[in-house]
XYZ file of C-alpha atoms in Angstrom:
567
model
C 40.527 31.208 -52.547
C 42.413 32.949 -55.843
C 40.165 34.202 -58.793
C 41.609 34.802 -61.742
C 42.851 37.790 -63.675
C 44.189 38.533 -66.853
C 46.989 40.594 -67.912
C 46.323 41.636 -71.793
C 47.588 43.618 -74.504
C 45.834 46.313 -76.811
C 45.795 44.474 -79.392
C 45.074 41.160 -77.585
C 41.622 43.379 -76.501
C 40.679 44.456 -79.780
C 41.091 41.184 -80.987
C 38.310 39.767 -78.708
C 35.738 42.234 -78.677
C 36.337 42.102 -82.157
C 35.623 38.399 -82.624
C 32.185 39.307 -80.441
C 30.705 42.670 -82.242
C 32.146 41.773 -85.423
C 31.718 38.147 -86.027
C 28.800 38.259 -88.858
C 30.521 41.120 -90.711
C 27.246 43.039 -90.960
C 26.949 47.144 -89.300
C 25.578 46.157 -85.784
C 24.011 49.188 -83.985
C 24.336 49.993 -80.230
C 20.817 48.610 -79.729
C 21.930 45.102 -80.487
C 25.530 45.537 -78.422
C 24.187 43.311 -75.759
C 22.594 41.034 -77.543
C 25.642 40.010 -79.531
C 27.607 39.265 -76.456
C 24.379 37.637 -74.907
C 24.778 35.339 -77.801
C 28.819 34.621 -76.959
C 28.155 34.001 -73.700
C 25.514 31.033 -74.191
C 28.754 29.574 -76.481
C 31.419 30.125 -74.058
C 30.523 29.946 -70.710
C 29.519 27.410 -68.540
C 25.735 27.650 -67.607
C 25.873 26.232 -63.849
C 27.888 24.788 -60.834
C 31.005 27.432 -61.108
C 32.166 29.065 -57.806
C 33.005 32.605 -57.685
C 33.674 35.250 -55.954
C 30.842 38.195 -55.877
C 31.930 41.616 -55.708
C 28.661 43.476 -54.269
C 28.969 47.146 -56.350
C 29.519 50.594 -54.077
C 25.641 51.827 -55.136
C 24.157 48.580 -53.930
C 26.438 48.694 -50.575
C 24.909 51.807 -50.109
C 21.152 50.983 -50.447
C 21.706 47.943 -48.438
C 23.916 50.076 -45.429
C 27.023 47.380 -46.294
C 30.151 47.451 -45.601
C 32.066 49.011 -48.650
C 33.631 46.624 -50.319
C 31.739 43.741 -49.703
C 32.660 40.689 -50.641
C 30.593 37.335 -51.616
C 31.260 33.753 -52.128
C 28.960 31.385 -53.994
C 28.635 28.935 -56.302
C 26.645 30.120 -60.351
C 22.453 27.766 -60.019
C 21.843 29.611 -63.521
C 23.313 31.779 -66.322
C 20.437 34.409 -67.387
C 22.151 34.725 -70.302
C 19.991 36.540 -72.305
C 20.356 39.176 -69.647
C 23.760 38.676 -69.322
C 23.164 37.344 -64.980
C 23.251 34.618 -63.242
C 21.794 33.580 -59.907
C 24.398 33.094 -57.364
C 23.703 31.253 -54.654
C 25.820 32.562 -50.840
C 27.994 30.577 -49.474
C 29.940 32.890 -47.340
C 30.380 36.795 -47.270
C 32.992 39.047 -46.568
C 32.006 40.418 -43.416
C 30.063 37.658 -40.923
C 27.797 40.482 -39.595
C 26.117 40.310 -42.903
C 23.055 38.102 -43.537
C 21.774 38.342 -47.073
C 19.133 36.024 -49.045
C 20.755 33.244 -50.223
C 19.718 33.512 -54.214
C 20.560 35.935 -55.584
C 20.881 37.652 -59.084
C 23.621 39.222 -59.856
C 25.466 40.947 -63.187
C 27.865 38.703 -64.099
C 30.150 41.130 -65.040
C 30.237 41.352 -61.654
C 31.350 38.091 -60.481
C 34.474 36.306 -61.064
C 35.589 32.106 -61.169
C 37.572 30.762 -58.186
C 40.621 28.689 -59.412
C 39.994 25.882 -57.102
C 36.526 24.773 -57.920
C 34.800 21.827 -56.208
C 34.096 20.426 -59.418
C 37.033 19.111 -61.245
C 34.937 18.552 -65.267
C 33.726 22.349 -65.623
C 36.308 24.250 -67.516
C 36.292 27.211 -65.865
C 39.122 28.294 -67.266
C 37.478 29.220 -70.522
C 34.145 30.932 -68.351
C 37.246 32.999 -66.606
C 37.992 34.215 -69.887
C 34.973 34.527 -70.815
C 33.817 37.034 -68.065
C 37.135 39.093 -68.395
C 36.372 39.675 -72.017
C 33.045 41.298 -70.702
C 33.759 42.915 -67.598
C 36.275 44.490 -69.449
C 34.043 45.748 -72.334
C 31.382 46.736 -69.896
C 33.862 48.061 -67.083
C 36.068 50.098 -69.684
C 34.789 50.391 -73.547
C 30.943 50.408 -72.987
C 29.891 53.786 -71.619
C 26.577 54.247 -69.847
C 25.883 57.308 -72.188
C 25.907 54.323 -74.757
C 22.669 52.984 -74.329
C 20.959 56.037 -74.558
C 22.454 56.713 -77.653
C 19.439 57.195 -81.048
C 20.711 54.579 -83.453
C 21.525 56.158 -86.568
C 21.873 53.004 -88.431
C 25.799 53.083 -87.744
C 28.026 50.399 -86.744
C 29.007 51.185 -82.865
C 32.501 49.270 -83.240
C 33.568 50.735 -86.269
C 32.845 54.356 -84.590
C 33.488 53.491 -80.543
C 35.888 50.386 -80.325
C 39.434 50.913 -81.332
C 38.852 55.117 -79.979
C 37.532 53.577 -76.537
C 39.626 50.865 -76.206
C 42.784 53.128 -77.089
C 42.244 55.715 -74.849
C 42.055 52.968 -72.052
C 45.283 51.800 -72.125
C 46.531 55.876 -73.063
C 45.215 56.123 -68.985
C 47.124 52.791 -67.708
C 49.942 53.220 -69.531
C 50.353 56.998 -68.355
C 50.701 58.428 -71.545
C 48.732 61.959 -70.659
C 49.654 64.100 -67.451
C 49.542 62.950 -64.186
C 46.663 65.204 -63.781
C 44.346 64.696 -66.772
C 44.304 60.559 -65.994
C 43.219 61.551 -62.545
C 40.788 63.694 -64.229
C 39.871 60.881 -66.611
C 40.146 58.741 -64.256
C 37.963 60.505 -61.802
C 35.228 61.250 -64.362
C 35.148 57.150 -64.964
C 33.896 56.314 -61.707
C 31.719 59.014 -61.088
C 30.101 58.023 -64.605
C 29.466 54.200 -63.648
C 28.260 55.573 -59.644
C 25.919 57.355 -61.118
C 24.596 54.934 -64.187
C 23.720 52.548 -61.315
C 22.446 54.894 -58.942
C 20.439 55.459 -62.504
C 19.646 52.615 -63.226
C 18.023 51.605 -59.064
C 16.257 55.296 -59.242
C 14.737 53.762 -62.530
C 13.042 50.658 -60.657
C 11.871 52.180 -57.968
C 10.273 55.103 -60.047
C 8.828 51.776 -61.608
C 8.278 50.063 -58.346
C 5.902 53.413 -57.241
C 4.075 53.967 -60.604
C 2.263 50.193 -59.563
C 2.166 51.510 -56.115
C 1.670 54.800 -56.002
C -0.872 56.039 -53.115
C -1.547 60.526 -52.472
C 0.855 59.920 -50.066
C 3.834 58.649 -51.612
C 3.790 61.591 -54.255
C 6.165 63.771 -52.910
C 8.351 60.875 -52.470
C 7.912 60.142 -56.116
C 9.115 63.982 -56.887
C 12.024 63.721 -55.137
C 13.179 60.630 -57.137
C 12.048 62.537 -60.615
C 14.246 65.367 -59.774
C 16.705 63.156 -58.471
C 16.615 61.109 -61.718
C 17.435 64.066 -64.204
C 19.986 65.302 -61.893
C 21.621 62.446 -62.595
C 21.019 62.012 -66.264
C 22.413 66.023 -66.672
C 25.962 65.278 -64.930
C 25.559 62.011 -67.007
C 25.557 64.216 -70.296
C 28.244 66.884 -68.945
C 30.799 63.752 -68.063
C 30.008 62.209 -71.688
C 30.867 65.658 -73.090
C 33.515 65.995 -71.668
C 34.457 61.820 -72.173
C 33.906 63.062 -75.961
C 36.817 65.447 -76.213
C 39.447 63.563 -73.832
C 38.914 60.312 -76.162
C 40.046 62.402 -78.954
C 43.778 62.792 -78.389
C 44.318 66.176 -80.715
C 41.791 67.435 -78.436
C 42.851 66.340 -75.187
C 46.013 69.174 -75.008
C 43.815 71.766 -75.603
C 41.351 70.291 -72.483
C 43.752 70.529 -70.399
C 45.508 73.977 -71.103
C 41.560 74.772 -70.609
C 40.627 73.301 -67.843
C 43.928 73.513 -65.621
C 46.211 76.150 -67.263
C 49.065 76.187 -68.190
C 50.693 73.916 -65.320
C 53.347 74.173 -62.914
C 55.438 77.529 -62.298
C 58.546 77.041 -61.846
C 59.153 77.506 -57.805
C 62.118 76.103 -55.362
C 62.172 74.362 -52.804
C 63.299 77.490 -50.546
C 59.662 78.831 -51.484
C 55.881 78.791 -50.025
C 52.822 79.386 -50.666
C 50.343 81.114 -48.599
C 46.850 81.642 -49.447
C 44.816 84.502 -48.548
C 40.854 85.336 -48.406
C 39.391 88.275 -49.277
C 39.155 90.832 -46.357
C 40.424 94.184 -45.412
C 44.074 95.465 -44.754
C 43.787 95.230 -41.695
C 43.042 91.537 -41.623
C 45.281 91.092 -44.541
C 48.545 92.065 -42.308
C 47.448 90.990 -39.377
C 47.102 87.246 -41.345
C 50.857 88.025 -42.479
C 52.292 88.412 -39.703
C 50.830 85.524 -38.430
C 51.764 83.544 -41.257
C 55.424 85.409 -40.815
C 56.152 83.944 -37.654
C 55.637 80.384 -38.832
C 57.031 80.510 -42.551
C 60.116 82.645 -41.233
C 62.584 84.909 -43.103
C 64.525 83.167 -45.266
C 61.957 81.586 -47.785
C 60.830 83.609 -50.779
C 56.557 83.863 -50.879
C 54.180 83.532 -53.592
C 51.005 84.453 -53.123
C 47.755 83.065 -54.000
C 44.038 83.939 -53.843
C 42.656 80.241 -53.170
C 43.777 76.594 -51.971
C 43.205 75.452 -55.494
C 45.150 78.006 -57.436
C 48.013 77.226 -54.942
C 48.146 73.251 -55.924
C 47.848 73.518 -59.378
C 50.109 76.332 -59.843
C 53.112 75.307 -56.994
C 55.217 72.208 -56.861
C 53.780 69.591 -54.483
C 56.950 68.992 -52.899
C 56.388 72.731 -51.096
C 54.479 74.309 -48.023
C 51.340 75.531 -48.641
C 49.640 77.716 -45.436
C 46.179 78.759 -45.339
C 43.906 80.676 -43.120
C 40.876 79.792 -41.481
C 37.583 79.591 -43.288
C 36.303 77.136 -45.711
C 38.725 76.429 -48.696
C 36.198 74.098 -51.767
C 38.917 72.295 -54.125
C 39.064 70.028 -57.011
C 42.416 68.777 -57.266
C 43.166 65.666 -59.003
C 47.042 65.353 -59.238
C 49.194 63.959 -56.080
C 50.988 65.644 -53.256
C 54.001 64.181 -52.488
C 58.048 64.633 -51.862
C 57.883 66.004 -48.417
C 55.082 68.335 -48.882
C 53.352 70.461 -46.474
C 49.809 72.061 -46.265
C 49.499 73.986 -42.402
C 47.118 76.349 -41.472
C 48.224 79.312 -39.990
C 45.886 79.249 -37.503
C 45.064 76.379 -35.184
C 42.726 74.739 -32.564
C 43.440 71.982 -30.590
C 40.968 69.347 -31.815
C 41.341 66.589 -29.183
C 41.193 69.184 -26.325
C 37.955 70.264 -28.251
C 36.714 66.578 -28.857
C 37.387 65.768 -25.044
C 35.131 68.679 -24.209
C 32.645 67.692 -26.283
C 32.689 70.932 -28.580
C 33.623 69.118 -31.753
C 30.099 70.000 -33.346
C 30.493 73.769 -32.628
C 34.464 74.647 -34.438
C 34.510 77.873 -35.847
C 38.223 79.719 -36.467
C 39.467 77.017 -38.310
C 40.467 76.434 -41.730
C 38.367 73.841 -43.966
C 39.254 71.968 -46.754
C 36.216 70.462 -48.413
C 35.277 68.748 -51.921
C 33.612 71.484 -54.621
C 31.444 68.504 -55.870
C 31.579 64.828 -55.104
C 34.513 63.648 -55.976
C 35.159 60.690 -54.930
C 38.936 60.961 -53.072
C 39.429 64.411 -51.848
C 43.315 63.810 -51.775
C 45.924 61.441 -52.584
C 48.914 60.782 -51.559
C 52.052 59.195 -53.694
C 54.890 60.129 -51.162
C 56.086 61.617 -48.196
C 53.582 64.786 -47.065
C 52.363 66.263 -43.812
C 49.072 68.216 -43.367
C 48.856 70.533 -39.869
C 46.328 72.268 -38.523
C 43.498 71.410 -40.726
C 39.652 69.825 -41.099
C 39.174 67.630 -43.669
C 35.385 67.299 -44.599
C 34.824 64.457 -46.435
C 31.239 64.502 -46.261
C 30.690 64.993 -49.648
C 33.366 62.509 -51.186
C 33.336 58.716 -50.575
C 37.042 58.445 -49.609
C 38.717 61.729 -47.776
C 42.830 60.792 -48.322
C 43.839 58.117 -50.136
C 47.639 57.220 -49.684
C 49.038 55.323 -52.489
C 52.778 55.154 -51.414
C 55.042 57.339 -48.307
C 55.158 58.401 -44.669
C 52.355 60.530 -44.322
C 52.060 62.845 -41.279
C 48.723 64.099 -39.638
C 49.121 66.839 -36.580
C 46.615 67.962 -35.303
C 43.950 67.392 -37.938
C 40.485 66.783 -37.447
C 39.034 64.544 -40.407
C 34.799 64.305 -40.317
C 32.827 62.562 -42.661
C 28.955 60.965 -43.153
C 27.767 59.348 -40.185
C 24.595 58.245 -42.383
C 27.002 56.485 -44.678
C 27.745 52.452 -44.750
C 30.478 52.773 -47.647
C 32.695 55.933 -46.923
C 36.446 55.994 -45.377
C 38.343 58.596 -43.954
C 41.795 57.256 -45.024
C 42.622 54.742 -46.793
C 46.612 53.202 -47.117
C 48.294 51.223 -50.107
C 51.430 50.310 -51.042
C 54.432 49.142 -48.157
C 53.090 52.694 -46.370
C 53.580 54.599 -43.047
C 50.987 56.791 -42.027
C 51.050 59.079 -38.716
C 48.366 60.775 -36.282
C 49.342 63.434 -34.075
C 46.570 64.298 -32.176
C 44.294 64.167 -34.843
C 40.261 63.301 -34.805
C 38.614 61.203 -36.643
C 34.923 61.121 -36.841
C 31.461 59.489 -38.843
C 32.935 57.154 -41.003
C 32.180 53.909 -42.744
C 36.079 52.754 -42.020
C 37.942 55.179 -40.392
C 41.149 53.999 -41.494
C 41.443 51.297 -43.337
C 45.612 50.004 -44.081
C 45.858 47.655 -46.953
C 48.877 44.974 -46.193
C 51.888 45.624 -44.432
C 50.989 49.281 -43.742
C 51.736 51.058 -40.486
C 49.795 53.229 -38.377
C 50.918 54.800 -35.628
C 48.403 57.066 -33.350
C 49.990 59.325 -30.935
C 47.175 61.161 -28.376
C 44.529 60.576 -31.090
C 40.682 60.234 -31.329
C 38.589 57.385 -33.898
C 35.323 57.759 -32.905
C 31.855 57.738 -33.786
C 32.983 55.161 -36.925
C 31.311 51.832 -37.677
C 34.398 50.600 -38.255
C 37.333 52.750 -36.497
C 40.229 50.651 -37.934
C 40.663 48.178 -40.031
C 44.539 46.627 -41.171
C 45.196 44.015 -43.523
C 47.931 40.504 -42.914
C 51.350 41.709 -42.398
C 50.360 45.247 -41.400
C 50.863 46.758 -37.372
C 49.555 49.420 -35.205
C 50.356 51.192 -32.257
C 48.385 53.426 -29.764
C 50.495 55.642 -28.061
C 47.847 57.687 -25.406
C 45.361 57.862 -28.459
C 41.361 56.573 -27.700
C 38.994 54.573 -30.168
C 35.301 54.300 -28.983
C 31.653 54.799 -30.015
C 31.810 52.636 -32.983
C 29.146 50.809 -34.046
C 30.737 47.873 -34.452
C 33.583 47.692 -33.432
C 36.910 49.590 -33.193
C 40.040 47.588 -34.644
C 39.783 44.601 -36.855
C 43.264 42.923 -37.234
C 43.787 40.089 -39.672
C 46.474 37.896 -39.309
C 47.900 34.915 -41.008
C 47.595 32.800 -37.777
C 45.695 32.616 -34.646
C 45.817 30.530 -31.273
C 44.045 27.659 -31.632
C 43.099 26.715 -28.409
C 41.469 30.372 -28.276
C 39.932 30.228 -32.545
C 36.073 30.363 -32.008
C 34.407 28.871 -35.220
C 34.514 31.792 -36.793
C 37.648 32.042 -36.938
C 38.236 35.174 -34.613
C 38.886 36.485 -31.251
C 37.194 39.458 -30.003
C 39.210 41.539 -27.092
C 38.053 44.494 -25.062
C 40.823 44.069 -23.240
C 43.758 45.722 -25.395
C 46.404 44.332 -22.517
C 45.244 40.405 -23.168
C 45.954 40.877 -26.900
C 49.622 39.858 -27.069
C 50.059 40.520 -30.523
C 53.449 41.371 -31.666
C 51.196 43.210 -34.674
C 49.608 45.628 -31.727
C 51.846 47.838 -29.380
C 50.363 50.142 -26.956
C 51.961 53.462 -24.990
C 51.130 55.279 -22.055
C 47.159 55.585 -20.997
C 44.778 54.047 -23.712
C 41.272 54.238 -23.938
C 38.924 51.411 -25.819
C 35.861 51.552 -25.011
C 31.466 51.503 -25.764
C 32.258 49.985 -29.115
C 29.328 47.433 -30.408
C 30.550 44.398 -30.603
C 34.303 44.328 -29.412
C 36.507 47.470 -28.835
C 39.257 44.771 -31.047
C 38.224 41.868 -33.337
C 41.116 39.614 -34.668
C 40.492 37.229 -37.675
C 42.132 35.168 -39.332
C 42.516 36.073 -43.185
C 42.878 32.831 -44.490
C 38.976 31.810 -43.585
C 37.821 33.880 -46.022
C 40.697 35.594 -48.387
C 38.813 38.030 -49.287
C 41.873 40.381 -48.875
C 42.816 40.765 -53.186
C 39.687 43.878 -52.352
C 40.679 47.622 -51.992
C 38.243 50.597 -51.326
C 39.097 52.668 -54.767
C 38.514 52.730 -58.394
C 41.682 52.943 -59.402
C 43.411 50.639 -62.360
C 45.571 47.507 -61.313
C 49.030 48.190 -60.273
C 52.384 46.371 -60.762
C 53.275 44.224 -57.914
C 50.549 45.252 -55.323
C 47.193 43.375 -55.140
C 44.577 43.729 -57.402
C 42.271 46.975 -57.524
C 38.618 46.485 -58.837
C 36.957 49.266 -60.465
C 33.011 49.543 -59.890
């Protein structure tokens, strides 16, 4: 079930959007933009009967306690042109265990037509191109705050169109520095998320106003306070984005926001992060660090992990003391670098003793804000002896490429969330977990196609889904365990299943790993898979649903990789 994908140049995008918003040759205020798109869509799109893929937005997945991403295939029964929505009849859901009402009202920009249609008489090429224009506009050009701006009689397109499209291509083509691109992507992802969250809360407030009672006043106040909080955050993002859209202000913004940039440092140097403390505490800590770092390296002392990550090359070694290290780091770690705590607790031993809830005396890395991702890696890297607190982020560590090793690390997520992931792996990467613990995620580890996972003496527990490996990937378990996951321990997508064993759902469930017998899964030593809700292992045929062009992050599409689908 392939979907339509389009690659268009800046000039093409400008011309296509101008054809919609400037066709009548009159000034178009912000309040009229949506009406103009509705008129265009009504002329260009098939009104009924075409099949499409619907990607449920993250915020809706959270509200409905669904896995993210959740993809649905169905047929458009009717297009609601004035609302830019469609009545969508659900035919198949990516997750067989998800059940939803047959008919859904869906925003048109969330739908991507399938290339193969049951009705050959439909002009789906034109429909797909129309939706591509609409989706590009509302995902990359129209900003959430445009809805709130007062119309002053100015032409919205003349005022914003070129700058917004040019800005999108500046980000896509990496015209700006890596850290500024990462900052922009994080801001845009958060803005879209906040806007969708705000829209859902406004609907809840409106419904509560109609059916309010004295006992519900406290809940209503919470919703109102949250709405104010989201509105204020959107205003902060709006002000930053208006500066970033202006090429002449970007350089000044970057210097103020990030400092002067990476300082010169050789591979023979190491950075040691220190906390405020007494002289004796510093001496004791530096003695511990010396026993690890040795005498041959030149050492730089940094007063925070944030400062160390921003000032030194990501290829270098960074050592951490005990305590919490809150960061907002938007660049990439790579090049054989190391992030290591000087003092260590054996997390696997603590987990087996049932004492994870009372861990003290370790280095904890957490997010300063509700970032999309805690850390991003795009090359070889190693994490050692650290706890990664991923409660406030949507993805713990995003691995774009490279060989990444976690030694004696503990990743903790938000056990209540249905959408947060621990490790997300792309780009033919390989990850190795040695003596690690992952706990409390929606998906502990998600590996895209052709990625490799190696777990050695590690534990994945209390997730909804422990590990997911897409078609072409493989996993090795050496004296490791997956347990107490609500749905399943591990899911493996494969091209072909043994026909004699294949179930109606195109999947096979296993509890004993000795019975699986697939080359994609290797087991060494004594492994333990138990108490996982539906099954310890699910092997499913990828061709049965072909939902594999999804991913977890809000990043632009990369060449020769699966298409990323933005929120």
